[in-house]
Amino acid sequence: MCLRLVLVQLLLLMVANAALTTTQLAQRPKPADSPDCLRKCGELESIPYPFGTEYGCFLNKDFFINCKYSDNKPPIPFWGDSDIRVTNITMDGQLQVQSNVSIDCYDEKGNKTLITASSLYMDQYTISDTQNKFTLIGCDSVGYIQGTIGKKNYSAGCISSCDRLEDVTNGSCSGFGCCQIDIPEGLKGIEFQAYSLNNHTNVSQFNPCSYAFVIEDSRFNFSSSNLSATFTETVPTAVDWTITGQGKCEEARKNQSYACKENSDCYEPGDHSAGGYLCKCKDGYHGNPYISNDCKDIDECAENANICGPEKYCENYEGGFNCSSSPTAVKKLKFDMIIIAYVPIYHRDIKTSNILLDDKYRAKVADFGTSRSIPVDDTHLTTKVQGTFGYFDPEYFQSNQFTDKSDVYSFGVVLIELLMGQKPVFSTVTEEGRSLASYFINSMEENKVCDILDAQVKLGKEEEIMVMANLAIRCLNLQGKQRPTMREVAMELEGIRPQEKNK
Ligand SMILES: *[C@@H]1O[C@H](CO)[C@@H](O)[C@H](O)[C@H]1NC(C)=O
Ligand SMILES: *[C@@H]1O[C@H](CO)[C@@H](O)[C@H](O)[C@H]1NC(C)=O
Ligand SMILES: *[C@@H]1O[C@H](CO)[C@@H](O)[C@H](O)[C@H]1NC(C)=O
Ligand SMILES: *[C@@H]1O[C@H](CO)[C@@H](O)[C@H](O)[C@H]1NC(C)=O
Ligand SMILES: *[C@@H]1O[C@H](CO)[C@@H](O)[C@H](O)[C@H]1NC(C)=O
Ligand SMILES: *[C@@H]1O[C@H](CO)[C@@H](O)[C@H](O)[C@H]1NC(C)=O
Ligand SMILES: *[C@@H]1O[C@H](CO)[C@@H](O)[C@H](O)[C@H]1NC(C)=O
Ligand SMILES: *[C@@H]1O[C@H](CO)[C@@H](O)[C@H](O)[C@H]1NC(C)=O
Ligand SMILES: *[C@@H]1O[C@H](CO)[C@@H](O)[C@H](O)[C@H]1NC(C)=O
Ligand SMILES: *[C@@H]1O[C@H](CO)[C@@H](O)[C@H](O)[C@H]1NC(C)=O
Ligand SMILES: *[C@@H]1O[C@H](CO)[C@@H](O)[C@H](O)[C@H]1NC(C)=O
C-alpha cells in the first residue's frame, strides 16, 4: 500500500510539472583567478591553471605562457620569456615543446656548409626520461648530449654510420644511419651537437648532413628518407613539470602555498632529484586540482547508464557510486537544486533515476543536464540525440526531432517500470537486453499483463492498475501525435487520486 501511495504520488507530482520548470543549470567552475583569463593561444587549445598567459592567471612565473601576437598570423605560445614554443600541456605533469635540431652539413668536396648546436634550458623542468630519446641520424656521424642531474654533470653520445643507403632499415634505429640513447631521470639544462667523423666523404651523395635531437619517442620512426638533406628544424620534446620550491608532498602539505585544493591529493611523479609534486583529483572526482573547489564529484550513473549492468540500479554518491538490485531504490533529494525560473522546458532525460523523493515522498524531477528551454512558438527541436537507452522516444531517435511528446514516451517507460518492477532494459532467460516497453506492449496485446506485474503492484485495485497500464500503452505509441499530452496524462492519474487523499 505504501508503495502504491508513493507510486501514485510520484506520478502525479511529476506530471503536475508537465510544463516543467527549470533548475539552475550547473555553473561552470570559476578559475582560481580572474574569470577573464585567456586559456588558449593559437594551436594550443588548452592552458589550464597553474599555467596562464597573463599576470593573475598563473601560479608563478614558472607557469607563464607567453602568447605572442604578430600581424595576420595566429598567436604563438612560448614558455615564459624564452623562444621555446609550447605545443601541449597535460595536467599529469607534462609540457610538450618544440626543440631545435643540431645540424652538421658538408658538400661533396668535404667542405663544411652548415653547423648548428642546440640546447634546451628550462629552469626546474626536466627532460622526460619516459617519453624522449636522444637521437642521431647520419652515415658518418657522432652525436653527444650533456646536461645536469642535480649537482652532477652528465654527458653521453652515440655513433651511427653506413656505407650505402641499402644498409639502413626503415623503422630501426640501431646504428645503421641512426642511433639512440635513453634519457636518464632528472636531466635538465641540456646541450647537444651532431658532428661528422670524415666530413661525409663517400656518403655525401645520399647523406650530406648529421642531425642530433631529443624527440618524443612516439613521434619518431626512422626512415631512409631522413638521411637526405631536408630535415625538419624542430622536433617535439616532452618536459616534466612539478610544483617546486616547497619540497615533496609531506613537506609541501605544511606550506601555506600548498597547491593541491579541495578533494585532491598530492603525489610525486618520479624519483628525480628535481623534487616537487603534482596534484590530482581524488578517485571519483574530476576537475582541476589546482583550483579551489574544482574537483567535483563524478556522477558515474549519468556518465555511463549501463555501469551497473542492465538489471541493477545505479546510485551516485559523493566520491563514488553503488549498484543495487532493489527497484524505484529511490534517491533522496538534496536541496542544492532550486527551481527558479518558470520557463517551459523539455526535460529530455526522464527516467526513474532522475525522479527524486524528499522525506515526505514528494516527487521532484532532477538532472536537467540534457534539458533545453523552448521558445514559446517553437514546437520541436532538432538536436543530437540525447537521453538514456531504454527511455528513448523511437521517433526522436529516427527524426532527431525532440517534441513535447518525447518526454511523454519516456514517462510511459517510467509507468511500466513501476508496474513491472523491472529496469527498462532487462534480460530474460531467453533474451538479453530486451526492451521493457516492447515486452509490456506484447503482454498487453496477449492479455497477459497480470503475469508480468510486480508482486507488490498486484496487491492494488485491478481497475486502477488497468488505467495505468492503458495509459502507459498510449504514452508508448510509436507515433508521437497519437500520444496523450502530459496534461492529459495528469488528468487520468488524477482520477485515481481521491482515494489516496482519504488515506
Ligand atoms: C632554435 O634555432 C633558431 C635559429 O637558429 C634560434 O633563433 C632559436 O632561438 C632556437 N631556439 C631555441 C629554443 O634554442
Ligand atoms: C596533448 O596531450 C594529450 C595527452 O597526451 C593528448 O591526448 C592530446 O591529443 C595532445 N594534444 C595535442 C594537440 O597534441
Ligand atoms: C673548401 O673551400 C675552400 C674555400 O671555399 C676552398 O678553398 C677549398 O678548395 C675547398 N676544398 C675543397 C676540397 O673543395
Ligand atoms: C660540471 O661542468 C662544469 C662546466 O664544464 C664545471 O664547471 C663543473 O665544475 C662541473 N661539475 C662537476 C661536479 O664536475
Ligand atoms: C623506407 O621508407 C622510404 C619512405 O619513407 C621509402 O622511400 C623507402 O623505399 C623505404 N625503404 C625500404 C627498404 O623499404
Ligand atoms: C615505422 O615504419 C615502418 C616502415 O617504415 C613500419 O613498418 C613500422 O610499423 C613503423 N613503426 C611504428 C611504430 O610506427
Ligand atoms: C675534413 O675537412 C677539413 C677541412 O674542412 C679538413 O681539415 C679535414 O682534414 C677533413 N677531414 C677528413 C677526414 O677528410
Ligand atoms: C672512401 O672510399 C674510398 C674508395 O672506396 C676509400 O678508399 C676511402 O677510404 C673511403 N673514405 C672513407 C673516409 O671512408
Ligand atoms: C623521417 O622520414 C619520414 C618519412 O619520410 C617523415 O615522415 C618524417 O617526418 C621524417 N622525420 C623527421 C624528424 O623529419
Ligand atoms: C613555502 O612555499 C613558498 C612558495 O613556494 C616558498 O617560497 C617557501 O620557501 C616554502 N616554505 C617552506 C618552509 O618550504
Ligand atoms: C553502498 O552500498 C553498500 C552496500 O550495500 C552500503 O553499505 C553503503 O552504505 C552504500 N554507500 C552509500 C554511500 O550509499
XYZ file of C-alpha atoms and ligand atoms in Angstrom:
657
model
C 0.000 0.000 0.000
C 2.734 2.319 0.922
C 4.482 1.558 -2.302
C 1.336 2.321 -4.236
C 0.905 5.598 -2.446
C 4.414 6.572 -3.302
C 3.862 5.454 -6.824
C 0.748 7.470 -7.493
C 2.096 10.499 -5.651
C 5.197 10.303 -7.662
C 3.402 10.104 -10.959
C 1.040 12.908 -10.128
C 3.666 15.265 -8.981
C 5.832 14.531 -11.921
C 3.038 15.145 -14.328
C 1.898 18.218 -12.485
C 5.153 19.625 -13.693
C 4.071 18.975 -17.267
C 5.307 22.388 -18.152
C 8.496 21.570 -16.395
C 10.301 24.291 -14.621
C 13.969 24.703 -14.987
C 16.594 24.411 -12.320
C 19.676 26.424 -12.020
C 21.855 24.802 -14.625
C 25.198 23.570 -13.417
C 27.539 26.505 -13.171
C 30.885 26.340 -14.837
C 33.696 26.185 -12.317
C 35.363 29.527 -11.926
C 39.112 29.657 -12.433
C 41.199 30.143 -9.337
C 41.972 33.565 -10.618
C 40.156 36.018 -12.847
C 37.348 34.611 -14.972
C 38.715 36.634 -17.867
C 41.927 34.624 -18.148
C 42.807 33.683 -21.703
C 43.100 29.890 -21.649
C 44.075 29.177 -25.237
C 46.638 30.557 -27.632
C 46.855 29.729 -31.331
C 47.160 25.993 -31.749
C 47.484 25.430 -28.016
C 43.865 24.631 -27.260
C 44.077 24.466 -23.505
C 46.209 26.375 -20.992
C 44.964 25.081 -17.627
C 45.884 26.630 -14.292
C 48.617 26.585 -12.800
C 49.620 27.725 -16.309
C 48.343 31.030 -17.602
C 49.009 33.739 -20.141
C 48.534 36.831 -18.006
C 49.500 38.002 -14.562
C 46.965 36.754 -12.056
C 46.199 33.776 -14.260
C 49.195 31.567 -13.450
C 50.569 30.199 -10.191
C 54.040 31.682 -10.543
C 56.432 32.660 -13.305
C 57.415 29.028 -13.970
C 53.916 28.610 -15.389
C 53.778 31.710 -17.534
C 52.830 31.025 -21.148
C 53.691 33.994 -23.304
C 51.125 34.259 -26.086
C 52.901 36.282 -28.776
C 50.926 38.003 -31.488
C 52.149 39.044 -34.911
C 50.273 40.522 -37.851
C 47.967 38.281 -39.860
C 49.137 35.143 -38.092
C 47.690 33.067 -35.310
C 49.405 33.855 -31.994
C 52.194 31.523 -30.847
C 52.600 30.341 -27.239
C 56.093 30.445 -25.753
C 57.355 29.277 -22.392
C 57.981 32.345 -20.222
C 60.280 34.872 -21.852
C 62.135 32.220 -23.858
C 61.813 31.348 -27.535
C 60.725 27.808 -26.623
C 57.400 27.075 -28.270
C 54.805 25.176 -26.245
C 52.597 22.755 -28.163
C 50.761 20.839 -25.436
C 50.184 20.963 -21.688
C 48.918 17.982 -19.715
C 47.688 18.008 -16.156
C 49.657 14.871 -15.330
C 52.850 16.907 -15.382
C 53.989 17.244 -18.943
C 54.662 20.038 -21.339
C 55.359 19.404 -24.998
C 57.746 21.925 -26.509
C 59.497 22.302 -29.837
C 63.276 21.987 -29.518
C 65.930 22.679 -32.156
C 67.742 20.027 -34.148
C 71.526 20.283 -34.236
C 72.724 20.062 -37.854
C 76.179 19.466 -39.355
C 76.422 19.511 -43.191
C 79.108 19.103 -45.875
C 79.316 19.486 -49.625
C 80.601 16.742 -51.963
C 84.125 18.081 -51.589
C 84.003 17.561 -47.849
C 83.798 21.259 -47.006
C 81.529 22.158 -44.101
C 78.444 24.091 -45.225
C 76.466 24.399 -42.004
C 76.759 23.623 -38.319
C 74.315 24.436 -35.523
C 74.422 23.493 -31.871
C 71.293 23.189 -29.793
C 70.255 23.491 -26.221
C 67.180 23.369 -24.046
C 67.300 25.231 -20.733
C 64.048 25.359 -18.806
C 64.972 26.035 -15.175
C 63.461 23.365 -12.962
C 61.759 21.500 -15.814
C 63.352 18.149 -16.553
C 63.603 16.299 -19.852
C 61.074 13.482 -19.625
C 63.015 10.230 -19.322
C 59.995 8.116 -20.145
C 58.918 9.967 -23.288
C 62.117 11.039 -25.065
C 65.216 9.619 -26.661
C 68.370 11.378 -27.723
C 68.555 10.562 -31.437
C 71.293 10.924 -34.039
C 70.833 10.486 -37.780
C 73.645 10.208 -40.332
C 76.016 7.817 -42.080
C 79.234 9.382 -40.843
C 78.093 10.815 -37.573
C 78.777 11.336 -33.901
C 76.293 12.928 -31.547
C 76.707 13.990 -27.987
C 74.486 15.381 -25.276
C 75.313 16.945 -21.941
C 73.387 18.403 -19.056
C 72.997 18.198 -15.308
C 71.246 15.808 -12.962
C 71.020 17.541 -9.633
C 74.592 18.614 -8.932
C 76.132 16.017 -11.234
C 77.367 16.677 -14.765
C 76.064 14.303 -17.373
C 77.361 13.595 -20.857
C 76.742 10.781 -23.318
C 76.752 10.141 -27.039
C 76.437 7.647 -29.877
C 77.843 6.931 -33.315
C 75.966 5.995 -36.459
C 77.393 5.021 -39.800
C 76.580 3.325 -43.073
C 78.323 2.843 -46.422
C 75.285 2.534 -48.620
C 71.645 3.553 -48.391
C 70.657 -0.112 -48.736
C 72.290 -0.823 -45.375
C 69.679 1.094 -43.418
C 66.417 -0.462 -42.302
C 63.258 1.598 -42.059
C 61.853 1.648 -38.544
C 65.142 0.507 -36.974
C 67.376 2.964 -35.154
C 70.228 0.694 -34.141
C 73.440 2.119 -35.523
C 72.989 1.958 -39.311
C 72.200 5.557 -40.219
C 70.563 6.146 -36.858
C 71.360 5.670 -33.188
C 69.522 6.463 -29.975
C 70.224 6.621 -26.259
C 67.864 6.769 -23.328
C 67.446 9.930 -21.298
C 68.335 9.490 -17.619
C 65.868 10.545 -14.952
C 66.130 14.130 -13.723
C 68.133 15.515 -16.635
C 67.913 19.234 -17.339
C 69.756 22.132 -18.941
C 70.823 20.103 -21.961
C 73.103 20.947 -24.885
C 73.585 18.637 -27.818
C 75.532 18.558 -31.060
C 75.928 16.477 -34.228
C 79.403 16.023 -35.754
C 80.976 14.160 -38.626
C 83.905 11.743 -38.438
C 85.144 12.017 -42.053
C 83.366 15.086 -43.477
C 80.772 12.740 -45.082
C 83.392 11.598 -47.588
C 81.887 8.836 -49.796
C 78.363 9.241 -48.323
C 77.557 12.875 -49.114
C 75.589 11.839 -52.209
C 72.836 10.323 -50.116
C 73.684 11.765 -46.705
C 75.306 15.187 -46.595
C 74.276 16.012 -43.008
C 74.133 14.666 -39.476
C 71.203 15.532 -37.201
C 71.042 15.309 -33.412
C 67.906 15.966 -31.375
C 65.844 14.966 -28.331
C 62.463 13.753 -29.517
C 59.357 12.169 -28.084
C 59.884 8.530 -28.908
C 56.320 8.019 -30.061
C 56.720 10.804 -32.602
C 59.729 9.332 -34.376
C 60.087 6.394 -36.749
C 63.368 6.271 -38.621
C 63.207 6.112 -42.389
C 65.965 6.124 -45.014
C 64.452 9.338 -46.353
C 65.552 11.088 -43.131
C 69.149 10.842 -44.384
C 68.500 13.315 -47.196
C 69.358 16.990 -46.938
C 65.860 18.051 -45.976
C 65.114 17.547 -42.348
C 62.735 19.276 -40.022
C 64.334 22.073 -37.949
C 62.442 21.487 -34.714
C 61.074 18.353 -33.060
C 58.581 17.734 -30.235
C 60.202 17.160 -26.836
C 58.384 16.299 -23.611
C 59.475 18.032 -20.428
C 58.197 17.282 -16.931
C 56.782 19.978 -14.673
C 56.061 19.917 -10.962
C 55.285 22.459 -8.286
C 58.725 23.226 -6.852
C 60.164 25.258 -4.019
C 58.092 23.591 -1.294
C 59.780 20.215 -1.152
C 57.890 17.000 -1.736
C 54.331 16.174 -0.657
C 54.931 15.673 3.030
C 56.685 18.983 3.458
C 54.513 20.882 0.990
C 51.289 19.971 2.838
C 52.510 22.117 5.716
C 53.271 25.067 3.461
C 50.825 27.947 3.206
C 51.266 27.902 -0.556
C 50.398 24.192 -0.872
C 48.871 23.930 -4.350
C 46.504 20.943 -4.018
C 42.968 22.157 -3.362
C 39.779 20.523 -2.013
C 39.155 16.852 -2.896
C 42.611 16.441 -4.376
C 45.737 14.507 -3.438
C 49.428 15.266 -3.672
C 51.769 12.901 -5.478
C 55.378 12.712 -6.604
C 55.567 11.800 -10.274
C 59.076 10.356 -10.233
C 62.131 9.845 -8.159
C 64.119 12.543 -9.887
C 66.208 14.941 -7.927
C 64.274 17.977 -9.144
C 61.784 17.146 -6.398
C 58.452 18.870 -6.363
C 54.968 17.458 -6.516
C 51.769 17.336 -8.511
C 48.110 17.323 -7.536
C 45.269 15.190 -8.804
C 41.573 14.965 -8.004
C 40.687 12.122 -5.648
C 39.161 8.984 -7.168
C 35.544 9.624 -8.099
C 36.166 13.345 -8.706
C 37.196 15.306 -11.746
C 38.283 18.847 -12.406
C 41.380 20.954 -11.919
C 43.041 20.047 -8.597
C 44.938 23.348 -8.504
C 41.715 25.401 -8.465
C 39.726 25.793 -5.298
C 36.600 23.576 -5.233
C 37.065 22.483 -8.822
C 37.407 18.730 -8.162
C 33.741 17.784 -8.431
C 32.009 14.511 -7.814
C 31.716 12.374 -10.941
C 28.128 11.221 -11.485
C 29.123 7.761 -12.695
C 25.466 6.795 -13.115
C 24.821 9.670 -15.516
C 28.072 9.239 -17.432
C 27.528 5.575 -18.108
C 23.922 4.464 -17.953
C 24.972 0.823 -18.070
C 27.683 0.948 -15.455
C 25.735 -1.419 -13.190
C 24.627 -3.731 -15.988
C 21.100 -3.986 -17.307
C 19.419 -5.344 -14.196
C 20.821 -3.154 -11.481
C 20.141 0.364 -10.365
C 22.996 2.807 -10.058
C 23.175 5.213 -7.171
C 25.658 8.043 -7.248
C 27.171 9.455 -4.113
C 29.949 11.933 -3.308
C 33.148 10.217 -4.453
C 31.656 7.011 -5.837
C 28.605 5.011 -6.774
C 26.682 1.954 -5.648
C 24.927 -0.701 -7.689
C 21.818 -2.102 -6.079
C 19.294 -4.636 -7.253
C 16.224 -3.279 -5.446
C 13.923 -1.241 -7.927
C 12.038 2.704 -7.940
C 15.878 2.434 -4.750
C 14.678 5.921 -4.513
C 17.139 8.741 -4.156
C 16.635 11.338 -1.535
C 16.608 14.827 -2.901
C 19.493 17.076 -1.996
C 18.498 20.700 -1.638
C 21.035 22.157 -3.902
C 18.756 22.322 -6.593
C 16.282 25.169 -6.511
C 13.538 25.788 -9.006
C 13.886 29.396 -10.043
C 12.536 30.316 -13.427
C 9.216 29.310 -14.899
C 10.333 28.637 -18.432
C 8.779 25.563 -20.056
C 11.438 23.064 -20.944
C 11.784 19.639 -22.395
C 13.466 17.500 -19.826
C 14.834 15.036 -22.401
C 16.095 12.523 -19.890
C 13.103 11.361 -17.914
C 13.881 8.131 -16.108
C 13.340 6.694 -12.662
C 16.824 7.553 -11.512
C 16.076 11.220 -12.230
C 12.947 11.241 -10.091
C 13.779 12.030 -6.524
C 11.659 11.773 -3.410
C 12.032 14.019 -0.433
C 11.401 12.703 3.060
C 7.636 13.234 2.672
C 7.605 11.174 -0.532
C 7.047 14.228 -2.664
C 8.496 13.769 -6.112
C 10.910 16.106 -7.823
C 12.375 15.821 -11.253
C 16.118 16.051 -11.228
C 19.024 16.236 -13.589
C 18.284 18.849 -16.144
C 21.681 18.182 -17.669
C 20.270 17.455 -21.127
C 17.247 19.710 -20.985
C 16.528 22.706 -23.155
C 14.249 25.635 -22.645
C 11.981 26.186 -25.609
C 10.966 29.408 -27.300
C 7.213 29.852 -26.904
C 6.300 29.370 -30.551
C 8.682 26.522 -31.241
C 7.150 23.067 -31.323
C 10.161 20.907 -31.838
C 13.912 20.893 -31.597
C 16.442 19.302 -33.892
C 19.341 18.111 -31.852
C 21.894 15.450 -31.421
C 20.020 12.568 -29.836
C 20.488 12.627 -26.091
C 18.911 10.700 -23.297
C 19.129 7.289 -21.758
C 18.934 3.971 -23.536
C 15.640 2.258 -22.815
C 13.756 5.533 -22.371
C 14.300 6.957 -25.846
C 11.383 8.036 -27.916
C 11.924 5.887 -31.051
C 10.510 8.684 -33.190
C 13.056 11.130 -31.777
C 15.745 8.580 -32.471
C 14.771 8.435 -36.145
C 13.998 12.069 -36.803
C 16.310 13.796 -34.313
C 13.328 16.000 -33.552
C 12.534 16.270 -29.918
C 8.873 17.162 -29.315
C 6.752 17.609 -26.218
C 5.634 14.020 -26.876
C 9.147 12.616 -26.484
C 9.058 13.227 -22.740
C 5.626 11.553 -22.751
C 7.182 8.412 -24.214
C 9.901 8.337 -21.563
C 7.235 8.832 -18.941
C 5.372 5.822 -20.355
C 8.513 3.778 -19.769
C 8.634 5.059 -16.188
C 4.996 3.939 -15.730
C 5.637 0.384 -16.867
C 8.860 0.279 -14.931
C 6.819 0.991 -11.812
C 4.135 -1.509 -12.783
C 6.585 -4.296 -13.524
C 9.353 -3.515 -11.072
C 11.910 -4.000 -13.824
C 14.650 -1.931 -15.422
C 13.758 -0.509 -18.868
C 16.345 -2.783 -20.437
C 16.374 -6.211 -18.876
C 17.255 -9.783 -19.654
C 15.002 -12.823 -19.678
C 16.042 -16.447 -19.710
C 15.886 -16.465 -23.480
C 16.783 -12.928 -24.406
C 19.429 -10.455 -23.424
C 18.996 -6.705 -23.339
C 15.284 -6.869 -24.051
C 13.348 -3.584 -24.081
C 10.791 -3.365 -21.305
C 8.482 -1.274 -23.486
C 8.132 -3.885 -26.232
C 7.780 -6.679 -23.683
C 4.968 -4.819 -21.951
C 3.170 -3.993 -25.207
C 3.312 -7.669 -26.245
C 1.934 -8.785 -22.902
C -0.906 -6.282 -23.167
C -1.744 -7.477 -26.672
C -1.773 -11.070 -25.482
C -3.834 -10.160 -22.427
C -1.110 -11.464 -20.175
C -0.324 -8.258 -18.387
C -1.299 -9.675 -14.991
C 1.508 -12.215 -15.259
C 4.199 -9.613 -15.540
C 3.172 -7.147 -12.851
C 5.363 -6.543 -9.865
C 4.167 -8.600 -6.895
C 3.533 -5.507 -4.774
C 1.612 -3.743 -7.525
C -0.669 -6.780 -7.879
C -1.959 -6.054 -4.388
C -3.608 -2.904 -5.746
C -7.035 -2.477 -7.318
C -7.282 -4.062 -10.710
C -9.196 -1.159 -12.324
C -6.563 1.302 -11.194
C -3.783 -0.871 -12.469
C -5.549 -1.188 -15.797
C -5.996 2.586 -16.028
C -2.266 2.954 -15.603
C -1.455 0.110 -17.974
C -3.670 1.532 -20.700
C -2.278 4.977 -20.140
C 1.246 3.600 -20.448
C 0.359 1.909 -23.733
C -0.893 5.230 -25.110
C 2.242 7.019 -23.961
C 4.330 4.403 -25.745
C 2.591 4.841 -29.086
C 5.245 4.858 -31.783
C 3.650 7.911 -33.314
C 4.169 10.939 -31.124
C 0.995 12.571 -32.407
C -1.112 9.698 -31.063
C 0.303 10.014 -27.556
C -1.596 11.956 -24.919
C -0.140 15.238 -23.705
C 1.403 15.396 -20.265
C -1.683 17.305 -19.089
C -3.982 14.530 -20.271
C -1.773 12.006 -18.510
C -2.001 14.124 -15.379
C -5.784 14.248 -15.546
C -6.123 10.486 -15.905
C -3.845 9.865 -12.985
C -5.750 12.489 -11.022
C -8.760 10.199 -11.468
C -7.210 7.555 -9.231
C -6.012 10.062 -6.680
C -9.069 10.923 -4.497
C -8.973 7.522 -2.921
C -5.401 8.165 -1.870
C -6.372 11.524 -0.379
C -8.620 9.795 2.149
C -5.748 7.700 3.432
C 66.380 27.495 -32.468
O 67.156 27.939 -33.553
C 66.772 29.223 -34.021
C 67.613 29.503 -35.258
O 68.968 29.276 -35.002
C 67.010 30.238 -32.926
O 66.626 31.513 -33.357
C 66.197 29.854 -31.718
O 66.476 30.689 -30.644
C 66.489 28.442 -31.301
N 65.509 28.044 -30.328
C 65.832 27.515 -29.168
C 64.700 27.160 -28.288
O 67.002 27.305 -28.864
C 48.084 16.716 -25.758
O 48.416 15.624 -24.931
C 47.321 14.820 -24.594
C 47.794 13.782 -23.621
O 48.942 13.136 -24.081
C 46.766 14.205 -25.859
O 45.654 13.403 -25.551
C 46.352 15.304 -26.812
O 45.921 14.749 -28.020
C 47.516 16.213 -27.071
N 47.072 17.320 -27.870
C 47.717 17.714 -28.940
C 47.137 18.898 -29.666
O 48.727 17.145 -29.341
C 86.835 24.200 -49.431
O 86.506 25.555 -49.508
C 87.592 26.384 -49.613
C 87.106 27.807 -49.534
O 85.826 27.907 -50.083
C 88.314 26.147 -50.909
O 89.457 26.965 -50.980
C 88.730 24.709 -50.928
O 89.308 24.401 -52.151
C 87.551 23.812 -50.684
N 88.046 22.482 -50.554
C 87.680 21.519 -51.383
C 88.280 20.187 -51.132
O 86.969 21.778 -52.334
C 80.377 20.396 -14.424
O 80.768 21.037 -15.625
C 81.039 22.416 -15.440
C 81.331 23.021 -16.788
O 82.078 22.130 -17.584
C 82.175 22.586 -14.449
O 82.439 23.959 -14.271
C 81.799 21.944 -13.149
O 82.870 22.002 -12.255
C 81.399 20.515 -13.358
N 80.865 19.986 -12.142
C 81.299 18.877 -11.594
C 80.646 18.453 -10.342
O 82.178 18.216 -12.124
C 61.901 3.316 -46.479
O 60.914 4.327 -46.459
C 61.051 5.290 -47.509
C 59.948 6.298 -47.342
O 59.857 6.723 -46.055
C 60.956 4.614 -48.856
O 61.191 5.570 -49.868
C 61.978 3.511 -48.959
O 61.828 2.824 -50.165
C 61.836 2.559 -47.798
N 62.903 1.594 -47.842
C 62.680 0.305 -47.769
C 63.870 -0.573 -47.830
O 61.559 -0.145 -47.632
C 57.874 2.502 -38.661
O 57.903 2.486 -40.083
C 57.978 1.185 -40.621
C 58.070 1.314 -42.126
O 58.801 2.438 -42.499
C 56.775 0.399 -40.236
O 56.882 -0.916 -40.701
C 56.637 0.380 -38.723
O 55.447 -0.232 -38.348
C 56.650 1.776 -38.185
N 56.649 1.708 -36.736
C 55.885 2.481 -35.997
C 56.000 2.309 -34.511
O 55.113 3.310 -36.487
C 87.552 17.470 -43.167
O 87.639 18.792 -43.667
C 88.588 19.597 -43.032
C 88.527 20.987 -43.634
O 87.232 21.317 -43.957
C 89.959 19.037 -43.186
O 90.888 19.790 -42.491
C 89.956 17.629 -42.675
O 91.187 17.041 -42.955
C 88.890 16.813 -43.314
N 88.866 15.539 -42.679
C 88.737 14.422 -43.342
C 88.745 13.180 -42.560
O 88.584 14.405 -44.528
C 86.063 6.453 -49.446
O 86.066 5.453 -50.458
C 87.357 5.153 -50.926
C 87.212 4.159 -52.079
O 86.397 3.093 -51.710
C 88.175 4.571 -49.800
O 89.474 4.283 -50.225
C 88.231 5.562 -48.667
O 88.903 5.009 -47.553
C 86.829 5.987 -48.259
N 86.939 7.048 -47.287
C 86.310 6.978 -46.104
C 86.541 8.117 -45.215
O 85.608 6.030 -45.766
C 61.623 10.962 -41.391
O 61.094 10.478 -42.607
C 59.725 10.204 -42.583
C 59.356 9.558 -43.878
O 59.717 10.377 -44.969
C 58.977 11.514 -42.358
O 57.602 11.274 -42.295
C 59.429 12.126 -41.047
O 58.842 13.386 -40.862
C 60.937 12.269 -41.046
N 61.321 12.655 -39.718
C 61.781 13.834 -39.432
C 62.091 14.074 -37.992
O 61.990 14.700 -40.283
C 56.576 27.568 1.119
O 56.297 27.864 -0.255
C 56.852 29.072 -0.713
C 56.332 29.323 -2.113
O 56.532 28.212 -2.945
C 58.349 29.008 -0.644
O 58.908 30.209 -1.100
C 58.766 28.727 0.801
O 60.153 28.547 0.863
C 58.080 27.487 1.317
N 58.371 27.312 2.717
C 58.941 26.236 3.169
C 59.159 26.189 4.635
O 59.282 25.307 2.439
C 26.842 1.422 -0.859
O 26.371 0.101 -0.707
C 26.837 -0.551 0.469
C 26.356 -1.964 0.426
O 25.002 -2.003 0.100
C 26.335 0.199 1.706
O 26.854 -0.401 2.845
C 26.841 1.613 1.636
O 26.320 2.361 2.704
C 26.407 2.271 0.324
N 27.023 3.562 0.293
C 26.341 4.656 0.012
C 27.116 5.918 0.101
O 25.160 4.639 -0.308
